[in-house]
Tab-separated table of C-alpha atoms and ligand atoms in Angstrom:
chain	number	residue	atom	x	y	z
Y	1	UNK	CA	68.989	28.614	33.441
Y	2	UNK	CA	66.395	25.749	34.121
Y	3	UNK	CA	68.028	23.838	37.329
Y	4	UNK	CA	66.386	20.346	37.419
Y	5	UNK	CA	66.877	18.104	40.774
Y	6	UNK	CA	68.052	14.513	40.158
Y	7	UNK	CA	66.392	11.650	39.106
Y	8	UNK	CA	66.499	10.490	42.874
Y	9	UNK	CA	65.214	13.608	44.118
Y	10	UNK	CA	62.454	13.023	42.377
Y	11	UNK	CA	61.824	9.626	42.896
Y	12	UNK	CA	61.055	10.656	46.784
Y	13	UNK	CA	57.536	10.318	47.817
Y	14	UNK	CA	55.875	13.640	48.409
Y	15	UNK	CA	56.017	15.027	51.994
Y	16	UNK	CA	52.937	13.695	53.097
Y	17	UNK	CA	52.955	15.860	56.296
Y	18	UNK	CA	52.931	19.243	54.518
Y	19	UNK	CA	49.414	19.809	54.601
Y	20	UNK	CA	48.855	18.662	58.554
Y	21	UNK	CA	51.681	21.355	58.863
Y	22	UNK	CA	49.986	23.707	57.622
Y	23	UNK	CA	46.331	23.359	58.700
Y	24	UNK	CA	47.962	23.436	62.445
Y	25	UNK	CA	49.336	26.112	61.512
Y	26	UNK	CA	45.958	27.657	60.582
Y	27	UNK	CA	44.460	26.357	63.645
Y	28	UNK	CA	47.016	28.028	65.785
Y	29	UNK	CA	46.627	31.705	64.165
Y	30	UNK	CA	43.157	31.379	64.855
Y	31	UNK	CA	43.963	31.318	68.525
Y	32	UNK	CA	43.469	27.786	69.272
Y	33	UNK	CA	45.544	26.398	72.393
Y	34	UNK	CA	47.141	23.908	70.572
Y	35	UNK	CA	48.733	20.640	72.411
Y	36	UNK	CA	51.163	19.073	69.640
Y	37	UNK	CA	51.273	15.049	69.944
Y	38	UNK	CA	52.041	14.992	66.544
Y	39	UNK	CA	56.736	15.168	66.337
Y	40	UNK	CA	58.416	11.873	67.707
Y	41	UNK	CA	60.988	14.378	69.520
Y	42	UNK	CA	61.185	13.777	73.524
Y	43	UNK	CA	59.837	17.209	75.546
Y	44	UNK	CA	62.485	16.597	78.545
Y	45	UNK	CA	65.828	17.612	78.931
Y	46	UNK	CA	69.250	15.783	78.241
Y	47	UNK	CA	70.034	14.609	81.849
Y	48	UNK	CA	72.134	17.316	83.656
Y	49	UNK	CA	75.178	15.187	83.848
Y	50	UNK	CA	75.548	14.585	80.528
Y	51	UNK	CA	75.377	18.118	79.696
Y	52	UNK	CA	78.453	19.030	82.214
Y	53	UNK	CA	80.672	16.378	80.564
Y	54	UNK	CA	80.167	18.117	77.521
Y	55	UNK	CA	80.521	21.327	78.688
Y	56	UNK	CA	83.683	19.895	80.162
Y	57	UNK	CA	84.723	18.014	77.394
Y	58	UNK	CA	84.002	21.067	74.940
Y	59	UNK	CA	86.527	23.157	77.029
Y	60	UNK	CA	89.601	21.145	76.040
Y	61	UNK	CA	91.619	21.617	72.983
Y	62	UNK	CA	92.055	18.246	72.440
Y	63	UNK	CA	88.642	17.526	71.620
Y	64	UNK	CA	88.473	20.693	69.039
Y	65	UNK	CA	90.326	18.989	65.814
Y	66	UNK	CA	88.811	16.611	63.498
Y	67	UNK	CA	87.689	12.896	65.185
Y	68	UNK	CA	87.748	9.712	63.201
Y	69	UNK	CA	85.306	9.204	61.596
Y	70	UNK	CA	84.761	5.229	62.985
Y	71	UNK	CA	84.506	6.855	66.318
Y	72	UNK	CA	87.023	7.314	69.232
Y	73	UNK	CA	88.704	4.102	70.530
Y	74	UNK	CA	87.029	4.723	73.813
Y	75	UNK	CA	83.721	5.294	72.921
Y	76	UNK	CA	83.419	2.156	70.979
Y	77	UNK	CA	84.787	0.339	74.058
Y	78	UNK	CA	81.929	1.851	75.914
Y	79	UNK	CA	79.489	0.775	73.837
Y	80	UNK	CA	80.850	-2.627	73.471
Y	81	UNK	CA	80.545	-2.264	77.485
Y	82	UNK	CA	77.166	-1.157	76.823
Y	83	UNK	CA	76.372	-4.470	74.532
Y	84	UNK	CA	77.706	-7.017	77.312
Y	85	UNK	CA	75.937	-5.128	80.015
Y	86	UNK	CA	72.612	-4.566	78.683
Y	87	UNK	CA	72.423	-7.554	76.200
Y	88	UNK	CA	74.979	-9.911	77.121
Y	89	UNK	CA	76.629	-8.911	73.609
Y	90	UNK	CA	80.196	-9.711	72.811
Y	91	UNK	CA	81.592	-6.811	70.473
Y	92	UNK	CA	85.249	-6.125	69.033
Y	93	UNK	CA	85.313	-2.389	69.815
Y	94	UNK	CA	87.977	-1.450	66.765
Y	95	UNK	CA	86.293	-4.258	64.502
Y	96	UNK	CA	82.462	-4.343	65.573
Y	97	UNK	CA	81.278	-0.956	66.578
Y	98	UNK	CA	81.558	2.202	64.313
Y	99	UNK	CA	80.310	5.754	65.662
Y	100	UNK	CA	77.560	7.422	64.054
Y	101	UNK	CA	75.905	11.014	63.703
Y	102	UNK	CA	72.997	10.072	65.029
Y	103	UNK	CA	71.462	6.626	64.051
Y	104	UNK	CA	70.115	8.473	60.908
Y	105	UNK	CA	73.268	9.332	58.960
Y	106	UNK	CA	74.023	5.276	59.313
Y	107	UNK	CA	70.588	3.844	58.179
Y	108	UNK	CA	70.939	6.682	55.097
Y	109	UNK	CA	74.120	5.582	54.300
Y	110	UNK	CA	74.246	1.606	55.240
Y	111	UNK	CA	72.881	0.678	51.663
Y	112	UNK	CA	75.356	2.639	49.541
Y	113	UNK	CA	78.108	0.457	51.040
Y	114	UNK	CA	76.314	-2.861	49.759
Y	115	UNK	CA	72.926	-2.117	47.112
Y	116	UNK	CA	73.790	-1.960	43.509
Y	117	UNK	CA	71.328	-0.499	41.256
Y	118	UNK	CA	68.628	-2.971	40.692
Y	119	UNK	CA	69.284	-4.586	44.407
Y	120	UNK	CA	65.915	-4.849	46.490
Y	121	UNK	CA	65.889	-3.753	49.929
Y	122	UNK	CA	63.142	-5.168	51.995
Y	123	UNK	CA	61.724	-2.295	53.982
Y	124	UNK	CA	58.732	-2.240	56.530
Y	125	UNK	CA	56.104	-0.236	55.853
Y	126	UNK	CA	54.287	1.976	57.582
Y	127	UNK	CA	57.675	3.003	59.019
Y	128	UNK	CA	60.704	5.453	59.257
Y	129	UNK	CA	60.878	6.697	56.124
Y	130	UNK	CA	65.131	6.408	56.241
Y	131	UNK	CA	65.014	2.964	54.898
Y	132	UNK	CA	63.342	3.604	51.318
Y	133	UNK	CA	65.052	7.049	50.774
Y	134	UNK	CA	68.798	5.270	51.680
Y	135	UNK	CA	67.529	2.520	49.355
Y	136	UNK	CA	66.645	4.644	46.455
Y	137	UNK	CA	69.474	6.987	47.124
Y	138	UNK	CA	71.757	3.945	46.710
Y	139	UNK	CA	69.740	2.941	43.166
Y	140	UNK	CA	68.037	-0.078	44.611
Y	141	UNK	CA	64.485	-1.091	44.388
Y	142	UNK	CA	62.780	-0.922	47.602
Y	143	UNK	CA	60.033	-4.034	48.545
Y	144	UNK	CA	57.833	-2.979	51.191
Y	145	UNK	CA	56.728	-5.463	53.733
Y	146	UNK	CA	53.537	-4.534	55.316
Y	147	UNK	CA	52.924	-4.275	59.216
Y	148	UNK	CA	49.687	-5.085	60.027
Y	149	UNK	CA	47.754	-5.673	63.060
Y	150	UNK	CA	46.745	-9.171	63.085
Y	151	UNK	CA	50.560	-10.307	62.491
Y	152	UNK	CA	51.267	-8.028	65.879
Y	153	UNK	CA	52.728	-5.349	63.351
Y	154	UNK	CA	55.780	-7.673	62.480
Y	155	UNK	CA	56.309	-8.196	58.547
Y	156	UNK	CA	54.748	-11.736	57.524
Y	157	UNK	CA	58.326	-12.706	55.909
Y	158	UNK	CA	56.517	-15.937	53.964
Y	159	UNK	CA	54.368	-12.825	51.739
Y	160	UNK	CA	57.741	-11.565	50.275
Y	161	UNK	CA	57.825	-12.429	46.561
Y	162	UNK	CA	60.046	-15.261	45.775
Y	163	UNK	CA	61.067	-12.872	42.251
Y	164	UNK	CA	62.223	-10.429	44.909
Y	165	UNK	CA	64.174	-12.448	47.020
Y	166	UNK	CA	66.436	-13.447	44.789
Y	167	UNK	CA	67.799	-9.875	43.606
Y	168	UNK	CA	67.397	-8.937	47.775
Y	169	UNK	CA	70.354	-7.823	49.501
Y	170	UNK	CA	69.365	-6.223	52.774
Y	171	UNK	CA	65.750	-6.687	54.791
Y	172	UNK	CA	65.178	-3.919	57.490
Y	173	UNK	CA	63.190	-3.935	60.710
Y	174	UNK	CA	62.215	-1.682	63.703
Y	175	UNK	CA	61.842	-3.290	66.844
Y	176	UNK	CA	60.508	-1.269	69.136
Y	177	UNK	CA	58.759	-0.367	66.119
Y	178	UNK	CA	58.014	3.307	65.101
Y	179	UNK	CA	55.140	4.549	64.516
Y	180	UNK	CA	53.032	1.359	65.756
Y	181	UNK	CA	55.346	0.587	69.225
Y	182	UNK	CA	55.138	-2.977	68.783
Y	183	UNK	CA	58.029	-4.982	70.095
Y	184	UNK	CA	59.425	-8.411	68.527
Y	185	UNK	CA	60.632	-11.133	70.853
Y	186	UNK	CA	64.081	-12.997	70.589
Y	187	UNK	CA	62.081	-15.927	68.756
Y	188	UNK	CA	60.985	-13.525	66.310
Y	189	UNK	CA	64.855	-12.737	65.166
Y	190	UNK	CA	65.861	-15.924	64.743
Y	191	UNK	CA	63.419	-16.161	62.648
Y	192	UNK	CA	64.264	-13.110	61.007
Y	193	UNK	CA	68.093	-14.377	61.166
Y	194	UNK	CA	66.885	-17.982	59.420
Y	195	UNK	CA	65.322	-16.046	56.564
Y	196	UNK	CA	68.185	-13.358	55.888
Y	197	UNK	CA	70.322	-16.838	55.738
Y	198	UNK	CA	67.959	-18.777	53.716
Y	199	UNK	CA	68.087	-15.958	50.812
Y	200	UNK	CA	71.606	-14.699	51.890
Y	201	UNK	CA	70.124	-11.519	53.194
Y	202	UNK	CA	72.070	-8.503	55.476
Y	203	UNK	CA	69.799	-8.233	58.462
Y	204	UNK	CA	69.466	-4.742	59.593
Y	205	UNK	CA	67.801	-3.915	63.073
Y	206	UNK	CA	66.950	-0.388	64.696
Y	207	UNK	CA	67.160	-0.644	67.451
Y	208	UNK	CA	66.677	3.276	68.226
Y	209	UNK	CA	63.435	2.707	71.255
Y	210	UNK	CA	65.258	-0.865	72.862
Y	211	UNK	CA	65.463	1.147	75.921
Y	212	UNK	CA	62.247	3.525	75.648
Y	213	UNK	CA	60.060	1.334	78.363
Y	214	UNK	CA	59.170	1.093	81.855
Y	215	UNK	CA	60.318	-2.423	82.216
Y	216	UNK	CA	63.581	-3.264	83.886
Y	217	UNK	CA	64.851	-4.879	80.979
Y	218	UNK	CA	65.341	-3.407	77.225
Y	219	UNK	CA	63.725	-5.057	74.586
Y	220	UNK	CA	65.939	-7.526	72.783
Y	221	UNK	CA	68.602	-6.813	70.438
Y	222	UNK	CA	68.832	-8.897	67.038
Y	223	UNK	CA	72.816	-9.178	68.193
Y	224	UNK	CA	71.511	-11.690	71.153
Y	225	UNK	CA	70.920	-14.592	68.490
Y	226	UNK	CA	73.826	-16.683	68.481
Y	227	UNK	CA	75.453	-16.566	65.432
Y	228	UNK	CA	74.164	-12.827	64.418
Y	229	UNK	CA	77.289	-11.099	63.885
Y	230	UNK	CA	77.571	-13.553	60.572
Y	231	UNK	CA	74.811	-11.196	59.066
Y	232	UNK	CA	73.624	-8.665	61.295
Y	233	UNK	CA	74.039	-5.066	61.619
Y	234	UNK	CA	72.190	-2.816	64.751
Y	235	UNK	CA	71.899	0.430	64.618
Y	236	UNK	CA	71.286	2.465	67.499
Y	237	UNK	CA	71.504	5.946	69.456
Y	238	UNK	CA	71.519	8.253	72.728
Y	239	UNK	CA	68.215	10.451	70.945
Y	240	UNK	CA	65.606	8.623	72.476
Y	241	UNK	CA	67.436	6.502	75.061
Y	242	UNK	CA	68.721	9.855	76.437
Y	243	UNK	CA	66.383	13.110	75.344
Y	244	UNK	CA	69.421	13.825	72.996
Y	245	UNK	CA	68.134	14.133	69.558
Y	246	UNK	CA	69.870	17.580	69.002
Y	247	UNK	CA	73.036	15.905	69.890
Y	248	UNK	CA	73.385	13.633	66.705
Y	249	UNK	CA	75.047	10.759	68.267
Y	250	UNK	CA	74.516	6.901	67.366
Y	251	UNK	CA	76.402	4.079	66.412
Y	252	UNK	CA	76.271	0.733	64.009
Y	253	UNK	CA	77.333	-2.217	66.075
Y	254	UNK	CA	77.261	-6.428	64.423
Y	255	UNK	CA	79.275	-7.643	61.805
Y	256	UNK	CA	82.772	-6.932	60.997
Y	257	UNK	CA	82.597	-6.469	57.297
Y	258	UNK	CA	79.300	-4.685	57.430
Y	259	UNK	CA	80.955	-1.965	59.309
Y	260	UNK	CA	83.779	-1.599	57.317
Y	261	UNK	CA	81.547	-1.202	54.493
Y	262	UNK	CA	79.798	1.842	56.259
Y	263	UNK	CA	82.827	3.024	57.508
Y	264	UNK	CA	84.636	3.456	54.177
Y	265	UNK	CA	81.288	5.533	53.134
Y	266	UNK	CA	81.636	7.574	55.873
Y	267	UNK	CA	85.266	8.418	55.821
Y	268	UNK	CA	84.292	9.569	52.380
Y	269	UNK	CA	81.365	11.800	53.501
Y	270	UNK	CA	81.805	12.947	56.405
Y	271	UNK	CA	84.583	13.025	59.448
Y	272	UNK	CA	82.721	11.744	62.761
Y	273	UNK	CA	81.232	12.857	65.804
Y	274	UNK	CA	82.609	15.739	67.546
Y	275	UNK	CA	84.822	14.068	70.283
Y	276	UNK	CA	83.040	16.055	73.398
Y	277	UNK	CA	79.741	14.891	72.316
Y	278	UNK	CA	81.616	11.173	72.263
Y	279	UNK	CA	82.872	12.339	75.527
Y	280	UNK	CA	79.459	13.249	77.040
Y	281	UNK	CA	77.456	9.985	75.435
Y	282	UNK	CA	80.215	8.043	77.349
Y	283	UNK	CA	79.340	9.480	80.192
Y	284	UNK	CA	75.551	8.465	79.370
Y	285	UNK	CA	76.319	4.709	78.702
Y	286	UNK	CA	78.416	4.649	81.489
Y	287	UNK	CA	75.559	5.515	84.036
Y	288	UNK	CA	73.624	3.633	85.905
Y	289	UNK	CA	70.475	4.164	83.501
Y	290	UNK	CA	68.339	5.814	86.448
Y	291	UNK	CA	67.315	8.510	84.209
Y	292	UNK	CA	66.517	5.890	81.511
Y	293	UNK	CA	64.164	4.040	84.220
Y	294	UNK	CA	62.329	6.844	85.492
Y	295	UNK	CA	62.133	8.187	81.425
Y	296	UNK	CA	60.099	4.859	81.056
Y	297	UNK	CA	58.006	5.003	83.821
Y	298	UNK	CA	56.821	8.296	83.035
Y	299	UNK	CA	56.369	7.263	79.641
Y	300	UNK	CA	54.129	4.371	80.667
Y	301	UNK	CA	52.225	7.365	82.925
Y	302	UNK	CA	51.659	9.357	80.157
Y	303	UNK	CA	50.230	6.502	77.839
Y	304	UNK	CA	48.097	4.894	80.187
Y	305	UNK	CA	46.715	8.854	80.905
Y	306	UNK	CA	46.109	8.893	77.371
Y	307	UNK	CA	44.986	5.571	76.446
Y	308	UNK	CA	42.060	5.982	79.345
Y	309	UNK	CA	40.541	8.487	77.458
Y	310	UNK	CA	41.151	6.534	74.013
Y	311	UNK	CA	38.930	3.806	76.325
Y	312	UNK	CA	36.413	6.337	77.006
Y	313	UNK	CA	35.734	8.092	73.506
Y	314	UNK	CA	35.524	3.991	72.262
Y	315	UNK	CA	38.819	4.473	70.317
Y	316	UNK	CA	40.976	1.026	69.987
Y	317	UNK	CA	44.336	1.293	69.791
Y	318	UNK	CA	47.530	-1.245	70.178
Y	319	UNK	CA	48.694	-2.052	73.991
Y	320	UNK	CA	52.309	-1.716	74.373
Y	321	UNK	CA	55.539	-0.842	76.888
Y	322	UNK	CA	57.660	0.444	74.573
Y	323	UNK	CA	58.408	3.722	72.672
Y	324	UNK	CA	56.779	6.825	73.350
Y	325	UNK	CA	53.828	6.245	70.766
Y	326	UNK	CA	50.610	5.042	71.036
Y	327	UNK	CA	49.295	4.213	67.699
Y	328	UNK	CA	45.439	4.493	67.850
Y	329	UNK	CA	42.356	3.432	65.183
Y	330	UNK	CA	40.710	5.656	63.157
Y	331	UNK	CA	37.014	5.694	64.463
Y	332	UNK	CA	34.469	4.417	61.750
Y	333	UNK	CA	33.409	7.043	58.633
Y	334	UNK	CA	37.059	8.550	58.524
Y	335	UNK	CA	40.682	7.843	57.465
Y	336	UNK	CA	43.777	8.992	58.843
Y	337	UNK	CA	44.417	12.503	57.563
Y	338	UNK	CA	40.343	13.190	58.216
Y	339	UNK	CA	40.683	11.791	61.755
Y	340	UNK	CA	44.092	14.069	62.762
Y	341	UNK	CA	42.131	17.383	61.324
Y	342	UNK	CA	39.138	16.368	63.320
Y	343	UNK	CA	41.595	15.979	66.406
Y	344	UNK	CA	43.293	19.264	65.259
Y	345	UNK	CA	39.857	20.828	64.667
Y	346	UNK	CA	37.517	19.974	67.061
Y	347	UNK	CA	40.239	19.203	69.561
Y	348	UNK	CA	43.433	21.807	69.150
Y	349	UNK	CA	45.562	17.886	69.157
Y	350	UNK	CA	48.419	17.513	66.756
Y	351	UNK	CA	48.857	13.929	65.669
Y	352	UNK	CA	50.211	12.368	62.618
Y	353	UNK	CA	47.987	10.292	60.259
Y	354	UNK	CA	49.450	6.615	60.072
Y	355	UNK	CA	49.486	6.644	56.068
Y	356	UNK	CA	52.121	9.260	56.425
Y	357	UNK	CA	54.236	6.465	57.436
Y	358	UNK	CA	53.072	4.145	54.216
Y	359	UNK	CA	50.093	2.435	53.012
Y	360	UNK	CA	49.284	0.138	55.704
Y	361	UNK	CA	49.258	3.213	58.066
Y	362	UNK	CA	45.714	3.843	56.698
Y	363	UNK	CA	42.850	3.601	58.842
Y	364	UNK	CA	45.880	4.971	62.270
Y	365	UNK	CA	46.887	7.710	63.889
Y	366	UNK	CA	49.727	7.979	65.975
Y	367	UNK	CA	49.528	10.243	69.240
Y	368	UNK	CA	53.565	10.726	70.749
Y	369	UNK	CA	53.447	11.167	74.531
Y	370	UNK	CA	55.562	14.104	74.633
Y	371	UNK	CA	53.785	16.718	76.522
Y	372	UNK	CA	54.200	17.311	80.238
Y	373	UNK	CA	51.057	15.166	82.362
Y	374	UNK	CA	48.715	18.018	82.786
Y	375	UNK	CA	48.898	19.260	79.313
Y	376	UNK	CA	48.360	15.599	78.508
Y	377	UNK	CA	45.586	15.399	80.807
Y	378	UNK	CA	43.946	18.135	78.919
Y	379	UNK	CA	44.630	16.805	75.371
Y	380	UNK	CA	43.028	13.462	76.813
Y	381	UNK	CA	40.092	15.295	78.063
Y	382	UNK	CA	39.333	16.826	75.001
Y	383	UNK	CA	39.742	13.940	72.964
Y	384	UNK	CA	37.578	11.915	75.727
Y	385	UNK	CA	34.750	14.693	74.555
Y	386	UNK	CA	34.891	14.595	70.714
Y	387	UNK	CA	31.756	12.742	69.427
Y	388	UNK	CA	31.920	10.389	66.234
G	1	LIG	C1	64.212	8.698	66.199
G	1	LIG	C2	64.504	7.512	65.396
G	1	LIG	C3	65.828	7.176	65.107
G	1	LIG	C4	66.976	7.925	65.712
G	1	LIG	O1	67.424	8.922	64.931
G	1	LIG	P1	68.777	9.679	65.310
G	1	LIG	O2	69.291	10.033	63.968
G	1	LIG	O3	69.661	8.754	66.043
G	1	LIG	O4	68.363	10.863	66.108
G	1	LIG	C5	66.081	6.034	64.358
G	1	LIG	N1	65.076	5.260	63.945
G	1	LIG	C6	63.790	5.536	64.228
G	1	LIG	C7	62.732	4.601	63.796
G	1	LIG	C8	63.475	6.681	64.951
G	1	LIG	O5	62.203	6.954	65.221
């Protein structure tokens, strides 16, 4: 029997990061005291508290049976909470808010609730890959806006084909942006919001690093435009807000017929979040966000740690407060993969080479501050040393 994967199996691009897998892999056998900057995963701990309310939570029967899929009443009153407090959001819990499994099972999904074959989706590039594999999974025709450098890595929404517009349904953006970090200011999604009107476009923001900074305030949320909720869908999650990527908690928050159209693929697909992980993310939201605060700050240790010795071995790279990334230029002479196995090889650092992430990631690198300070330190001192 010949057993042939689907069309849109195929269709994926090839794992780009296969071959940086297995070179560090090489490198480590050899011996080499690897220091791994390369997986956008944070190194601490889920804060302690939020581990005993699930512990708790886990210990009652009521919480074993299947949830709703949408998300417990509760929980989507916390996050409307959530919305008010940090954003000064207005949400309908019941209407507005829908519970994800982590923020990645909603961006997958989102476009088979509104892309018919044929339908472009207007997707950043480089970027999170989620947004062109939901697109293609859903049969539509992904566009790719590029983010490049002297636009501030936000997409240049005047370059989009007028012949694509008019079969778009849905443009995408990242903001703060993985892999580059750039952030977009309030101005930029109106602007955003004027365009998805103009061509009768859903806007759809990730929002998944709004609170990965050292600044007191998150970065802004699409949902603070007046008007949004006519056409806008966030998506968010407790992974990188609260070291709880194992977890698989998120949730899709904006307009009320977007979410019923992601909610009536989900109750088809799958049946929720496991109510004492709801339970425990409560508890999260809840909190006074001290853990959140002093997450940033020692984010913004780590990158200025690291970005000194980008200084030092004459390597630019873009200034920013948010996310955990520092997304750095390839030196002169290489491109991305050659610079990460010169970083791997003459340095024993993991990073990921920007074209991993799409085209315009050529000529990048991106470096993820997750490694305690002094194994940071001694990544940056090594890199400080390499010669080009
Ligand atoms: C990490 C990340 C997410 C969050 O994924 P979860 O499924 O919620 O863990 C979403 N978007 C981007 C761009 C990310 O980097």
């Amino acid at each position: 029997m010949s057993i042939e994967f689907s069309d849109r199996l195929k269709a994926l691009p090839p794992y780009l990061f296969k071959e940086l897998d297995r070179v560090r892999d090489e490198v480590k056998a050899r011996g080499v005291d690897v220091i791994d900057l390369g997986v956008g995963d944070p190194d601490r701990p889920t804060p302690a508290f939020v581990v005993r309310a699930l512990a708790e939570a886990a210990a009652d029967p009521a919480n074993h049976q299947y949830p709703v899929y949408s998300g417990m009443n509760a929980f989507r009153e916390v996050v409307a909470r959530w919305y008010r407090r940090r954003h000064g959001v207005d949400l309908v819990p019941d209407l507005e808010v829908c519970s994800l499994i982590g923020s990645k099972e909603g961006l997958a999904n989102f476009p088979l609730a509104f892309v018919n074959p044929g339908d472009v989706v207007l997707c950043p590039e480089p970027a999170y890959p989620v947004y062109r594999s939901g697109t293609l999974f859903a049969g539509g025709e992904a566009v790719f806006m590029p983010l490049l450098e002297r636009n501030g890595f936000l997409p240049d929404l005047r370059a989009v084909p007028e012949g694509k517009l008019a079969r778009a349904k849905i443009v995408w953006v990242n903001y703060p942006n993985n892999p580059t970090g750039a952030a977009a200011s309030l101005e930029f999604y109106y602007e955003l919001l004027a365009f998805a009107e103009k061509w009768d476009l859903i806007a759809c923001s990730d929002a998944a690093y709004s609170e990965v900074t050292p600044r007191p305030k998150p970065h802004p949320s699409i949902l603070e435009v007046p008007g949004a909720k006519a056409r806008a869908v966030e998506f968010h999650s407790l992974s990188k807000t609260f070291n709880m990527t194992g977890w698989r908690i998120g949730w899709a928050a904006g307009n009320e017929t977007l979410i019923r159209g992601l909610g009536l693929v989900k109750s088809n697909v799958d049946s929720g979040v496991f109510q004492a992980v709801q339970l425990a993310a409560m508890k999260a939201l809840e909190s006074d966000h001290a853990d959140v605060a002093a997450m940033g700050r020692l984010y913004g240790e780590r990158r200025e740690i690291l970005c000194r010795a980008l200084d030092r071995a004459g390597i630019g790279y873009l200034h920013t407060d948010y996310t955990f990334y520092v997304w750095a230029r390839v030196p002169r002479g290489l491109d991305s993969k050659g610079f990460c196995s010169k970083l791997l090889n003459d340095a024993g650092v993991v990073s990921t080479p920007g074209v991993g992430f799409g085209p315009s990631g050529e000529g990048y690198v991106r470096f993820a501050l997750v490694q305690e300070v002094p194994r940071l330190k001694e990544a940056a001192e090594r890199i400080a040393s390499l010669k080009f």
